[in-house]
mmCIF file of C-alpha atoms in Angstrom:
data_model
loop_
_atom_site.group_PDB
_atom_site.id
_atom_site.type_symbol
_atom_site.label_atom_id
_atom_site.label_comp_id
_atom_site.label_asym_id
_atom_site.label_seq_id
_atom_site.Cartn_x
_atom_site.Cartn_y
_atom_site.Cartn_z
ATOM 1 C CA MET A 1 -0.017 -0.107 -0.221
ATOM 2 C CA LEU A 2 2.885 2.596 1.086
ATOM 3 C CA SER A 3 4.499 1.965 -2.509
ATOM 4 C CA ARG A 4 1.650 1.665 -4.712
ATOM 5 C CA LEU A 5 0.480 5.323 -2.577
ATOM 6 C CA ALA A 6 4.105 6.775 -3.134
ATOM 7 C CA HIS A 7 4.302 5.731 -6.829
ATOM 8 C CA LEU A 8 0.748 7.671 -7.431
ATOM 9 C CA LEU A 9 1.004 10.165 -5.286
ATOM 10 C CA VAL A 10 4.798 11.945 -5.845
ATOM 11 C CA PRO A 11 4.537 12.504 -9.376
ATOM 12 C CA THR A 12 1.453 14.903 -8.313
ATOM 13 C CA LEU A 13 3.570 17.223 -6.158
ATOM 14 C CA GLY A 14 7.180 17.019 -8.219
ATOM 15 C CA ARG A 15 9.369 15.536 -11.082
ATOM 16 C CA LEU A 16 10.980 12.581 -9.461
ATOM 17 C CA SER A 17 14.314 11.353 -11.013
ATOM 18 C CA VAL A 18 16.217 8.378 -10.429
ATOM 19 C CA THR A 19 19.612 7.173 -11.046
ATOM 20 C CA THR A 20 21.758 4.455 -9.672
ATOM 21 C CA ALA A 21 25.364 3.288 -9.485
ATOM 22 C CA PRO A 22 25.884 0.697 -12.336
ATOM 23 C CA ASP A 23 26.842 -1.903 -10.112
ATOM 24 C CA ALA A 24 23.630 -1.181 -7.700
ATOM 25 C CA ARG A 25 21.096 -3.913 -6.862
ATOM 26 C CA VAL A 26 18.904 -4.428 -4.224
ATOM 27 C CA ARG A 27 19.148 -7.781 -3.292
ATOM 28 C CA PRO A 28 16.296 -9.675 -1.220
ATOM 29 C CA GLY A 29 17.195 -9.416 2.760
ATOM 30 C CA SER A 30 18.658 -6.106 2.214
ATOM 31 C CA VAL A 31 18.489 -2.786 4.359
ATOM 32 C CA VAL A 32 18.219 0.305 2.292
ATOM 33 C CA VAL A 33 19.445 3.398 4.035
ATOM 34 C CA ALA A 34 18.100 6.755 3.372
ATOM 35 C CA ASN A 35 18.754 10.521 4.444
ATOM 36 C CA HIS A 36 15.889 12.158 6.186
ATOM 37 C CA THR A 37 15.641 15.686 5.460
ATOM 38 C CA SER A 38 11.643 16.166 5.137
ATOM 39 C CA LEU A 39 8.251 14.373 5.899
ATOM 40 C CA ALA A 40 7.870 13.912 2.367
ATOM 41 C CA ASP A 41 10.742 12.248 1.488
ATOM 42 C CA PRO A 42 10.058 8.910 3.109
ATOM 43 C CA ALA A 43 7.238 8.933 -0.122
ATOM 44 C CA VAL A 44 9.874 10.408 -2.539
ATOM 45 C CA VAL A 45 12.147 7.292 -1.902
ATOM 46 C CA LEU A 46 9.215 4.683 -2.047
ATOM 47 C CA ALA A 47 8.209 5.888 -5.034
ATOM 48 C CA ALA A 48 12.030 5.577 -6.686
ATOM 49 C CA LEU A 49 12.595 2.177 -5.222
ATOM 50 C CA ARG A 50 9.163 0.951 -6.654
ATOM 51 C CA ARG A 51 10.476 2.151 -10.079
ATOM 52 C CA CYS A 52 13.144 -0.023 -9.462
ATOM 53 C CA GLY A 53 11.108 -3.067 -8.429
ATOM 54 C CA VAL A 54 11.448 -2.715 -4.754
ATOM 55 C CA GLU A 55 8.708 -2.558 -2.085
ATOM 56 C CA PRO A 56 10.395 -2.532 1.306
ATOM 57 C CA VAL A 57 9.379 -3.047 5.027
ATOM 58 C CA VAL A 58 9.600 0.580 6.629
ATOM 59 C CA LEU A 59 10.719 1.288 10.072
ATOM 60 C CA ALA A 60 8.120 3.934 10.549
ATOM 61 C CA THR A 61 7.086 5.992 13.819
ATOM 62 C CA ALA A 62 4.633 4.085 16.311
ATOM 63 C CA GLY A 63 2.244 7.205 15.460
ATOM 64 C CA LEU A 64 1.236 6.078 12.511
ATOM 65 C CA TRP A 65 -0.024 2.705 13.465
ATOM 66 C CA ARG A 66 -2.991 4.994 15.274
ATOM 67 C CA VAL A 67 -4.297 6.715 12.164
ATOM 68 C CA PRO A 68 -7.639 5.030 11.050
ATOM 69 C CA VAL A 69 -7.474 2.801 7.974
ATOM 70 C CA LEU A 70 -3.689 3.623 7.510
ATOM 71 C CA GLY A 71 -2.947 1.683 10.679
ATOM 72 C CA ARG A 72 -4.498 -1.477 9.821
ATOM 73 C CA ALA A 73 -2.895 -1.160 6.457
ATOM 74 C CA LEU A 74 0.605 -0.817 7.739
ATOM 75 C CA ALA A 75 -0.051 -3.941 10.084
ATOM 76 C CA ARG A 76 -1.094 -5.806 7.276
ATOM 77 C CA GLU A 77 1.635 -5.200 4.957
ATOM 78 C CA GLY A 78 3.912 -6.135 7.950
ATOM 79 C CA HIS A 79 5.871 -2.326 8.409
ATOM 80 C CA VAL A 80 7.353 -2.558 11.705
ATOM 81 C CA PRO A 81 6.315 0.667 14.002
ATOM 82 C CA VAL A 82 9.436 2.369 15.873
ATOM 83 C CA HIS A 83 8.525 2.905 19.563
ATOM 84 C CA ARG A 84 11.396 5.861 20.191
ATOM 85 C CA GLY A 85 11.972 6.880 24.187
ATOM 86 C CA HIS A 86 9.974 3.531 24.632
ATOM 87 C CA ARG A 87 10.994 0.430 26.379
ATOM 88 C CA ARG A 88 9.579 -1.286 23.160
ATOM 89 C CA ALA A 89 11.974 0.415 21.092
ATOM 90 C CA ALA A 90 13.963 -2.474 20.727
ATOM 91 C CA GLU A 91 11.272 -4.669 19.287
ATOM 92 C CA ALA A 92 11.595 -2.600 16.098
ATOM 93 C CA LEU A 93 14.935 -4.479 15.281
ATOM 94 C CA ASP A 94 13.597 -7.728 16.368
ATOM 95 C CA HIS A 95 10.916 -7.404 13.513
ATOM 96 C CA ALA A 96 13.292 -5.961 10.916
ATOM 97 C CA ALA A 97 15.360 -9.134 11.475
ATOM 98 C CA ALA A 98 12.521 -11.326 11.340
ATOM 99 C CA ALA A 99 11.636 -9.182 7.786
ATOM 100 C CA LEU A 100 15.469 -9.642 6.674
ATOM 101 C CA ALA A 101 15.402 -13.517 7.343
ATOM 102 C CA SER A 102 12.113 -13.788 5.467
ATOM 103 C CA GLY A 103 13.657 -12.610 2.577
ATOM 104 C CA ARG A 104 12.218 -8.767 2.604
ATOM 105 C CA THR A 105 14.042 -5.700 2.089
ATOM 106 C CA VAL A 106 13.920 -2.918 4.990
ATOM 107 C CA LEU A 107 13.996 0.372 4.634
ATOM 108 C CA LEU A 108 15.366 2.469 7.709
ATOM 109 C CA TYR A 109 16.588 6.029 8.656
ATOM 110 C CA PRO A 110 19.116 5.799 11.073
ATOM 111 C CA GLU A 111 19.126 9.799 12.031
ATOM 112 C CA GLY A 112 15.907 9.580 13.776
ATOM 113 C CA GLY A 113 14.530 12.711 13.211
ATOM 114 C CA ILE A 114 14.801 15.393 10.147
ATOM 115 C CA PRO A 115 16.660 19.251 10.524
ATOM 116 C CA THR A 116 15.218 21.463 12.376
ATOM 117 C CA ARG A 117 16.451 24.339 10.138
ATOM 118 C CA ARG A 118 13.445 26.233 8.319
ATOM 119 C CA ASP A 119 15.064 26.969 4.878
ATOM 120 C CA ALA A 120 13.994 24.606 1.956
ATOM 121 C CA ALA A 121 17.727 24.483 1.479
ATOM 122 C CA GLU A 122 19.589 20.890 1.657
ATOM 123 C CA VAL A 123 21.367 19.419 4.609
ATOM 124 C CA ALA A 124 23.930 17.030 4.688
ATOM 125 C CA PRO A 125 22.948 13.400 6.937
ATOM 126 C CA GLN A 126 23.258 14.624 10.508
ATOM 127 C CA ALA A 127 24.831 11.776 12.610
ATOM 128 C CA PHE A 128 23.342 8.149 12.636
ATOM 129 C CA ARG A 129 22.237 6.158 15.743
ATOM 130 C CA SER A 130 23.516 2.540 16.279
ATOM 131 C CA GLY A 131 20.387 0.948 15.546
ATOM 132 C CA LEU A 132 21.599 0.268 11.942
ATOM 133 C CA ALA A 133 24.836 -0.772 12.951
ATOM 134 C CA ARG A 134 23.152 -3.409 15.510
ATOM 135 C CA LEU A 135 20.942 -4.832 13.105
ATOM 136 C CA VAL A 136 23.441 -5.808 10.647
ATOM 137 C CA ALA A 137 25.654 -7.365 13.028
ATOM 138 C CA ARG A 138 22.800 -9.537 14.097
ATOM 139 C CA THR A 139 21.991 -10.220 10.388
ATOM 140 C CA GLY A 140 25.136 -10.187 8.247
ATOM 141 C CA ALA A 141 22.377 -7.768 6.051
ATOM 142 C CA PRO A 142 24.032 -6.168 3.023
ATOM 143 C CA VAL A 143 23.364 -2.344 3.373
ATOM 144 C CA VAL A 144 22.351 -0.122 0.526
ATOM 145 C CA PRO A 145 23.063 3.616 0.658
ATOM 146 C CA VAL A 146 20.240 5.779 -0.968
ATOM 147 C CA GLY A 147 20.095 9.757 -0.996
ATOM 148 C CA GLN A 148 17.645 11.741 -1.474
ATOM 149 C CA ALA A 149 17.773 15.648 -2.545
ATOM 150 C CA GLY A 150 14.577 17.888 -3.298
ATOM 151 C CA ALA A 151 11.831 16.626 -0.832
ATOM 152 C CA ARG A 152 12.454 19.614 1.328
ATOM 153 C CA ARG A 153 11.208 21.862 -1.662
ATOM 154 C CA ILE A 154 7.705 19.893 -1.082
ATOM 155 C CA THR A 155 7.407 20.430 3.020
ATOM 156 C CA SER A 156 9.841 22.087 5.163
ATOM 157 C CA GLY A 157 10.360 24.372 8.159
ATOM 158 C CA GLY A 158 7.384 25.145 10.655
ATOM 159 C CA VAL A 159 3.933 23.655 10.502
ATOM 160 C CA ALA A 160 1.853 26.485 8.697
ATOM 161 C CA LYS A 161 5.229 26.335 5.853
ATOM 162 C CA GLN A 162 5.130 22.601 5.253
ATOM 163 C CA VAL A 163 1.023 22.689 4.919
ATOM 164 C CA ALA A 164 1.858 25.590 2.283
ATOM 165 C CA GLY A 165 4.377 23.585 0.604
ATOM 166 C CA LEU A 166 2.472 20.641 0.136
ATOM 167 C CA LEU A 167 -0.738 22.631 -0.707
ATOM 168 C CA THR A 168 1.389 24.509 -3.652
ATOM 169 C CA ALA A 169 3.431 21.277 -4.441
ATOM 170 C CA PRO A 170 1.064 20.310 -7.356
ATOM 171 C CA LEU A 171 1.469 23.841 -9.075
ATOM 172 C CA ARG A 172 5.308 24.301 -8.436
ATOM 173 C CA ARG A 173 6.325 20.560 -9.135
ATOM 174 C CA PRO A 174 9.564 20.626 -7.982
ATOM 175 C CA ASP A 175 12.788 18.673 -8.694
ATOM 176 C CA LEU A 176 13.455 15.933 -7.124
ATOM 177 C CA HIS A 177 16.104 12.924 -6.887
ATOM 178 C CA VAL A 178 16.828 9.911 -5.998
ATOM 179 C CA HIS A 179 20.174 8.001 -6.081
ATOM 180 C CA ILE A 180 20.693 4.310 -5.463
ATOM 181 C CA GLY A 181 24.195 3.370 -4.571
ATOM 182 C CA ARG A 182 26.290 -0.005 -4.823
ATOM 183 C CA SER A 183 25.608 -1.850 -1.701
ATOM 184 C CA VAL A 184 28.369 -2.035 1.299
ATOM 185 C CA ASP A 185 29.193 -4.686 3.574
ATOM 186 C CA LEU A 186 29.602 -3.251 7.044
ATOM 187 C CA SER A 187 32.262 -4.670 9.691
ATOM 188 C CA GLY A 188 33.887 -3.466 12.584
ATOM 189 C CA ASP A 189 32.512 -2.394 15.702
ATOM 190 C CA THR A 190 29.055 -0.382 16.083
ATOM 191 C CA GLU A 191 30.952 2.842 15.595
ATOM 192 C CA ALA A 192 33.167 1.715 12.659
ATOM 193 C CA ARG A 193 29.712 0.108 10.867
ATOM 194 C CA THR A 194 27.872 3.524 11.851
ATOM 195 C CA LEU A 195 30.497 5.797 9.927
ATOM 196 C CA GLN A 196 31.127 3.579 7.211
ATOM 197 C CA ALA A 197 27.159 3.858 6.507
ATOM 198 C CA HIS A 198 26.910 7.562 7.329
ATOM 199 C CA ALA A 199 29.652 7.906 4.558
ATOM 200 C CA ALA A 200 28.105 5.878 1.797
ATOM 201 C CA VAL A 201 24.618 7.539 2.606
ATOM 202 C CA THR A 202 26.450 10.936 2.599
ATOM 203 C CA GLU A 203 27.829 9.957 -0.996
ATOM 204 C CA ALA A 204 24.746 9.301 -2.252
ATOM 205 C CA TRP A 205 23.194 11.978 -1.030
ATOM 206 C CA ARG A 206 25.527 14.495 -2.630
ATOM 207 C CA THR A 207 25.168 12.453 -5.997
ATOM 208 C CA ALA A 208 21.451 13.295 -5.544
ATOM 209 C CA ALA A 209 21.949 17.133 -4.636
ATOM 210 C CA ALA A 210 24.223 17.560 -7.196
ATOM 211 C CA HIS A 211 22.397 16.154 -9.718
ATOM 212 C CA LEU A 212 19.422 19.303 -8.378
ATOM 213 C CA ARG A 213 22.701 21.670 -8.791
ATOM 214 C CA GLU A 214 22.086 21.653 -4.698
ATOM 215 C CA PRO A 215 25.235 24.219 -3.163
ATOM 216 C CA ALA A 216 25.296 22.059 -0.262
ATOM 217 C CA ALA A 217 25.929 19.102 -2.488
ATOM 218 C CA HIS A 218 30.136 20.483 -2.643
ATOM 219 C CA ALA A 219 30.055 22.480 0.811
ATOM 220 C CA ALA A 220 32.205 20.478 3.242
ATOM 221 C CA GLY A 221 29.646 18.675 5.492
ATOM 222 C CA GLU A 222 32.063 17.852 8.455
ATOM 223 C CA GLY A 223 31.065 20.835 10.723
ATOM 224 C CA ARG A 224 27.226 20.136 9.603
ATOM 225 C CA ARG A 225 27.263 16.635 10.931
ATOM 226 C CA GLY A 226 25.336 15.681 14.665
ATOM 227 C CA ARG A 227 26.192 17.543 17.940
ATOM 228 C CA GLU A 228 27.623 16.353 21.238
ATOM 229 C CA GLU A 229 28.998 12.799 21.192
ATOM 230 C CA GLY A 230 28.261 11.917 17.377
ATOM 231 C CA GLU A 231 30.064 15.020 16.588
ATOM 232 C CA GLY A 232 32.896 14.356 18.640
ATOM 233 C CA ARG A 233 33.228 10.617 17.337
ATOM 234 C CA TYR A 234 33.115 11.905 13.741
ATOM 235 C CA ARG A 235 35.944 14.551 14.504
ATOM 236 C CA ALA A 236 38.039 11.998 16.266
ATOM 237 C CA ASN A 237 37.938 9.349 13.224
ATOM 238 C CA SER A 238 38.198 12.124 10.510
ATOM 239 C CA ARG A 239 40.860 10.275 8.439
ATOM 240 C CA ASP A 240 38.604 6.834 8.464
ATOM 241 C CA ARG A 241 36.110 9.288 7.033
ATOM 242 C CA ALA A 242 38.114 10.463 4.603
ATOM 243 C CA VAL A 243 39.517 6.558 3.519
ATOM 244 C CA ARG A 244 36.025 5.217 3.227
ATOM 245 C CA SER A 245 34.490 8.097 1.535
ATOM 246 C CA ARG A 246 37.216 7.747 -1.041
ATOM 247 C CA ALA A 247 36.275 3.742 -0.996
ATOM 248 C CA VAL A 248 32.625 4.554 -1.955
ATOM 249 C CA GLY A 249 33.734 7.021 -4.385
ATOM 250 C CA SER A 250 31.465 9.231 -6.912
ATOM 251 C CA VAL A 251 30.611 6.625 -9.592
ATOM 252 C CA PRO A 252 28.838 6.858 -12.961
ATOM 253 C CA VAL A 253 25.284 6.502 -12.830
ATOM 254 C CA ARG A 254 22.619 5.539 -14.936
ATOM 255 C CA LYS A 255 19.196 6.742 -14.938
ATOM 256 C CA ILE A 256 15.991 4.796 -14.313
ATOM 257 C CA GLY A 257 13.316 5.888 -16.214
ATOM 258 C CA ALA A 258 11.175 9.333 -15.617
ATOM 259 C CA THR A 259 8.497 10.891 -13.754
ATOM 260 C CA PRO A 260 5.365 9.955 -16.641
ATOM 261 C CA GLY A 261 3.928 13.506 -18.137
ATOM 262 C CA THR A 262 7.249 15.357 -18.128
#
């Protein structure tokens, strides 16, 4: 349901384009990891993945399960509620691991939130939480990094601005882009796995943002990632990050389809 709805809805809100790395492949049992910048980007990412033939199990905020009709549909399709800050939070990883074991693809947002800035400009991925690394250590699943850009042109800022953006998007039809990178096998301890995943998603995001000619794609992102302990870890491992970013690399891309009617 979610993927089908996104496939129908997103083309009415903007012009979506999708590229993939030449050797990118979302194999069954993979964890798709995307950057999170807007309330609109899950729909954008789902629409892009469906164009590639992938309809993942989504880890999403548990509040959606309380919405009439939608909540029942989410439960029926096996999507996973995330109870952040609750004693049930760990259950999400159990359900995600079960989905991976059954051959499903799982879509996860390791940042755990969206930027607080009010403008519509792109923002580099913030520090990742450890759930992704723990899930991969437990299951051995490959990680497919996905970068999306443009969703903030649909919704960003405060509530009033977000509502206005959503209502006017069908008239403005902003450009949206999703880039799917090649899969990464994470290794090392939890911190190392988290850093590797962050570097891969950041590279995919830069490719997507550069496609839209967003200035943020070319800006140094080190000072804009995370805060507090996450920021300290990134500074302490700056050399490792640089090596991993070069390992991920900027690769040629191939375009997947086009938004109907554009």
